[in-house]
PDB file of C-alpha atoms in Angstrom:
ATOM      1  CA  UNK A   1      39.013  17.440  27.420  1.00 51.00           C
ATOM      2  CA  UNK A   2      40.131  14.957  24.965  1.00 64.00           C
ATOM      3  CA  UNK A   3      36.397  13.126  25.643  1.00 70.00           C
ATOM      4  CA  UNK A   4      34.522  15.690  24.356  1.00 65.00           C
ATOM      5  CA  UNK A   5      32.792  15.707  20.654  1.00 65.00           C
ATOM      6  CA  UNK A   6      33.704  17.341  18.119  1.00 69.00           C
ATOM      7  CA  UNK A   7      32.259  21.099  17.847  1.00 67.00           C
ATOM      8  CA  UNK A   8      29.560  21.226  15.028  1.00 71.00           C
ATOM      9  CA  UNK A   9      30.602  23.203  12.155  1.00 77.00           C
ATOM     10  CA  UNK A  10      28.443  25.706  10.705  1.00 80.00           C
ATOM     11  CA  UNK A  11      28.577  27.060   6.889  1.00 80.00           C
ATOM     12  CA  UNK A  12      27.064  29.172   4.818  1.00 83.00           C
ATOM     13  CA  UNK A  13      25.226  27.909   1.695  1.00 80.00           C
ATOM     14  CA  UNK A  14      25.654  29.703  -1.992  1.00 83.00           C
ATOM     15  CA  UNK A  15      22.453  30.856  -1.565  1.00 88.00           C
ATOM     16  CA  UNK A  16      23.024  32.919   1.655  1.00 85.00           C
ATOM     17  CA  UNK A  17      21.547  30.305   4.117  1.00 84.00           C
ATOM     18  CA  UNK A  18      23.271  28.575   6.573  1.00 80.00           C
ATOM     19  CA  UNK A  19      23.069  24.753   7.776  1.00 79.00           C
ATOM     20  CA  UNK A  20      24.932  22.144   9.859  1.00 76.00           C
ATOM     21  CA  UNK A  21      27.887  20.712   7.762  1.00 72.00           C
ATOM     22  CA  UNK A  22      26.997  16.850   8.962  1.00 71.00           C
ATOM     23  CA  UNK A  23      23.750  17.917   7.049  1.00 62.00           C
ATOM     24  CA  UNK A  24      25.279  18.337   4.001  1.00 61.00           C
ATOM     25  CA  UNK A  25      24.875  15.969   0.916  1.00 66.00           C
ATOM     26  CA  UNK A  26      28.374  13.458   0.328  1.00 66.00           C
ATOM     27  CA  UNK A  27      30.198  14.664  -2.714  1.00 67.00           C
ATOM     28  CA  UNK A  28      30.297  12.014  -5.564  1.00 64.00           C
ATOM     29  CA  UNK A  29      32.661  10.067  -5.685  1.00 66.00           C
ATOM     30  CA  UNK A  30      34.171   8.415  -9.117  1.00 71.00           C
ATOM     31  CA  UNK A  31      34.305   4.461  -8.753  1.00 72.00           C
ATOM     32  CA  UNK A  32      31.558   1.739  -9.689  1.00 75.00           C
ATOM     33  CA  UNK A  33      28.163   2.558  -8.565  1.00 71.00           C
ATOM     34  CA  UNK A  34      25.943   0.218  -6.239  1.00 75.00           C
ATOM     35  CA  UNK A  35      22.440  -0.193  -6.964  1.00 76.00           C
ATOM     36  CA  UNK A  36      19.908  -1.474  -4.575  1.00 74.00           C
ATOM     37  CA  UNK A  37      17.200  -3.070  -5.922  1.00 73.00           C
ATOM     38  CA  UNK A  38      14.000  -3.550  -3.429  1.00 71.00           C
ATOM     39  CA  UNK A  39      12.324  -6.368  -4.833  1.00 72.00           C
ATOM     40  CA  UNK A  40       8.348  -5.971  -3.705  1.00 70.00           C
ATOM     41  CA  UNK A  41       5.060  -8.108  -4.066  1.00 67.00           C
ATOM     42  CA  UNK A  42       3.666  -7.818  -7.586  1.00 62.00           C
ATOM     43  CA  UNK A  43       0.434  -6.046  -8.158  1.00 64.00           C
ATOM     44  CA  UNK A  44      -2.729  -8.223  -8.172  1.00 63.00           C
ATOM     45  CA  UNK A  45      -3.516  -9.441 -11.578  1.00 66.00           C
ATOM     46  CA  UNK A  46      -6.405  -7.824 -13.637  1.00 67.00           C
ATOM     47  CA  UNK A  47      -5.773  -9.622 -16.256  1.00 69.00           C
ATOM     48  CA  UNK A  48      -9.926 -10.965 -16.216  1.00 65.00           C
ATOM     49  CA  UNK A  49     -10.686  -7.675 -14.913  1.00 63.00           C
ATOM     50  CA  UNK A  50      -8.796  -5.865 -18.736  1.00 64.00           C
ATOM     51  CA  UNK A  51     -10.440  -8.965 -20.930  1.00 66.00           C
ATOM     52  CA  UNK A  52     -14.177  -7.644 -19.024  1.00 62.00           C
ATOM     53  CA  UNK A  53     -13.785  -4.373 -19.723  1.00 62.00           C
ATOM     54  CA  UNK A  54     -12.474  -4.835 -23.739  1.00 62.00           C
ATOM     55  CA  UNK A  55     -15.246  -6.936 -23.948  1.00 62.00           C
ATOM     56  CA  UNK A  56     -17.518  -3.868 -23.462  1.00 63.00           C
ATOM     57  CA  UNK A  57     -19.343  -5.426 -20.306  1.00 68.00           C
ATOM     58  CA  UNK A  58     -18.002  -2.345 -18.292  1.00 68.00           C
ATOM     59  CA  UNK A  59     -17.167  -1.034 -15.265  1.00 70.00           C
ATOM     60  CA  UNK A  60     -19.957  -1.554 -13.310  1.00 75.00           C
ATOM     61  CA  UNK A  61     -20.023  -5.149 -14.086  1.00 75.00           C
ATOM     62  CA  UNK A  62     -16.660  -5.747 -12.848  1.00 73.00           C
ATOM     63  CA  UNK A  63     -16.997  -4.002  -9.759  1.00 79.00           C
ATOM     64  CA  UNK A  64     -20.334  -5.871  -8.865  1.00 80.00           C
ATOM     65  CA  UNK A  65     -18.144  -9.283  -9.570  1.00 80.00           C
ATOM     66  CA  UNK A  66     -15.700  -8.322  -7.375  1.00 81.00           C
ATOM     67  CA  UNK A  67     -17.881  -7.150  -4.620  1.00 84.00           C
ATOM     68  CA  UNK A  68     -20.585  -9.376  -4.805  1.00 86.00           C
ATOM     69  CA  UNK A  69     -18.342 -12.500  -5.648  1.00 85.00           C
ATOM     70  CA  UNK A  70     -16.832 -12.709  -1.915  1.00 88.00           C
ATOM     71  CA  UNK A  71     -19.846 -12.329  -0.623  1.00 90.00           C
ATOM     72  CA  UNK A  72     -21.515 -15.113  -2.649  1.00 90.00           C
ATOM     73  CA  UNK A  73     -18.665 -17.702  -1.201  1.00 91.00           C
ATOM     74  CA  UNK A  74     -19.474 -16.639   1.816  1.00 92.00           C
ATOM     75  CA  UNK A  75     -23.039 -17.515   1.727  1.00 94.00           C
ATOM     76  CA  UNK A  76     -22.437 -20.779   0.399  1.00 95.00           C
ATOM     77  CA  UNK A  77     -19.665 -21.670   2.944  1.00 95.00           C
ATOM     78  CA  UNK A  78     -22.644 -20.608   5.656  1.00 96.00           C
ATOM     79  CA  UNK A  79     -25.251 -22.645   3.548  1.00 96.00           C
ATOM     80  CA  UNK A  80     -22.578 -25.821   3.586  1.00 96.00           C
ATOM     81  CA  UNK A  81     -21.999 -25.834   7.183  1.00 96.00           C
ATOM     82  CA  UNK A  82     -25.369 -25.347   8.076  1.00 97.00           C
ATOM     83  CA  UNK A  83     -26.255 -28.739   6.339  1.00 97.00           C
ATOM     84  CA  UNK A  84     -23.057 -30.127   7.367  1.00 97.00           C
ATOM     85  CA  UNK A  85     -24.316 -29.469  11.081  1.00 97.00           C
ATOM     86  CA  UNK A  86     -28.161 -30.694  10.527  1.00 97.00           C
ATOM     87  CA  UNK A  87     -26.599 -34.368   8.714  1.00 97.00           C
ATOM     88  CA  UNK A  88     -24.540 -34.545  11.962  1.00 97.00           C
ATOM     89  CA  UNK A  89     -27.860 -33.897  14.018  1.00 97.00           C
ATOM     90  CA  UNK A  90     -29.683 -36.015  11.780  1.00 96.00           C
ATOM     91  CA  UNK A  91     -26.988 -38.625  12.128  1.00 95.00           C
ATOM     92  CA  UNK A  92     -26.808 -38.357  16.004  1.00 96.00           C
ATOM     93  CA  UNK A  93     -30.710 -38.810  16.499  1.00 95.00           C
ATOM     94  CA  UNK A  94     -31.330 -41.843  14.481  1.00 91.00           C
ATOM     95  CA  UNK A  95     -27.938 -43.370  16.272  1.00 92.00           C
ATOM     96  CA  UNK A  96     -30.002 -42.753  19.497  1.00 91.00           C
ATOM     97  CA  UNK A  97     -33.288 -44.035  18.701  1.00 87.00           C
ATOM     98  CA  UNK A  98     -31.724 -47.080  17.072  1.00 83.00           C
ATOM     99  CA  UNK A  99     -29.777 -47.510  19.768  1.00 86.00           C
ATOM    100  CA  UNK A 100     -32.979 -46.974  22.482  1.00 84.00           C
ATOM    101  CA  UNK A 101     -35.201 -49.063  20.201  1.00 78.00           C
ATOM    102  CA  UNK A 102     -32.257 -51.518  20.411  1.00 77.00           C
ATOM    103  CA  UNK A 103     -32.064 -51.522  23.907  1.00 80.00           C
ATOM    104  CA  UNK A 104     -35.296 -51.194  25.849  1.00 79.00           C
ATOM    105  CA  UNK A 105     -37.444 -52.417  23.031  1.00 71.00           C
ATOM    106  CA  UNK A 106     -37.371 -56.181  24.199  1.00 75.00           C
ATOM    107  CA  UNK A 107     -37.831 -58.637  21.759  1.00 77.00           C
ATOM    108  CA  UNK A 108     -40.017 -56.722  19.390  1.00 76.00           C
ATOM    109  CA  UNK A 109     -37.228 -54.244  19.451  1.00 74.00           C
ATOM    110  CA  UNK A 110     -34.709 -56.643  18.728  1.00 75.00           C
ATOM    111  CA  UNK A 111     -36.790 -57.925  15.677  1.00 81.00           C
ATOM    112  CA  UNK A 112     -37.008 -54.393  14.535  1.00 78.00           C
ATOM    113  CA  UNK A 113     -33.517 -53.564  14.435  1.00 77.00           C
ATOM    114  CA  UNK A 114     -33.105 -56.915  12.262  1.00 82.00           C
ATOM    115  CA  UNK A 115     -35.480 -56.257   9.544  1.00 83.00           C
ATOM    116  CA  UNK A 116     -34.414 -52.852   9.300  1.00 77.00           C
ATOM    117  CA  UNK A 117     -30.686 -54.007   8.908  1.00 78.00           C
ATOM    118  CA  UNK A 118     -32.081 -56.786   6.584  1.00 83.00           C
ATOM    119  CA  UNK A 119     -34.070 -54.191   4.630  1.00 80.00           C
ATOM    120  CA  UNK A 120     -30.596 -51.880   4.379  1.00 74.00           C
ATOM    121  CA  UNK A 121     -28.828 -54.773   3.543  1.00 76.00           C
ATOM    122  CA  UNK A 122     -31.401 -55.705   0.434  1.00 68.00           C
ATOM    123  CA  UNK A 123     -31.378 -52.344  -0.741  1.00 59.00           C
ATOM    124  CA  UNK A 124     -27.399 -52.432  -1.124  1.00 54.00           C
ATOM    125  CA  UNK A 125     -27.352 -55.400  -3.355  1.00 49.00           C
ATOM    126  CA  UNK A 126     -29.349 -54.267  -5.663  1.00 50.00           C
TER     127      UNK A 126
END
């Protein structure tokens, strides 16, 4: 019997209601008190967002900057890779027909490759 818990006292509030007594509230106890600060992410700044609106440009304004401003990096990220890509295909293509000029071209091929590294070469010195 000694394994059983503890029967669950019932009492009955001021106010004519009853509850569980594990469900009251602790008294207070005198002593020093512990306070547990939760330190959490700061807001975003508005800072530009405040100066906008003072400046009487308004609301709209500042919601089309930050809507539209996202977008507009995005666009330009696509637009950079997209030329990023076509200078690598550009790249890769004249590699091959230099080096297929170079190769099966015979001698006039040979003599091609030469003046056009002669020509690059000219152009770089001056």
């Amino acid at each position: 019997m000694s394994n059983l818990p503890e029967p669950v006292r019932v009492v009955q509030l001021p106010d004519g209601t009853f509850t569980y007594a594990d469900h009251l509230p602790a008294p207070i106890q005198p002593g020093p008190q512990v306070v547990h600060q939760h330190i959490h992410q700061a807001p975003p700044d508005r800072t530009m967002q405040r100066i906008a609106l003072g400046s009487g440009i308004g609301a709209g304004t500042v919601a089309a900057g930050v809507y539209f401003g996202p977008l507009l990096v995005g666009a330009l990220t696509a637009i950079a890779a997209n030329l990023a890509l076509l200078t690598f295909l550009a790249v890769a293509l004249a590699w091959g027909v230099h080096t297929v000029i170079k190769s099966i071209g015979g001698p006039d091929g040979q003599q091609a490759v030469k003046t056009f590294a002669r020509a690059r070469r000219g152009r770089k010195g001056k």
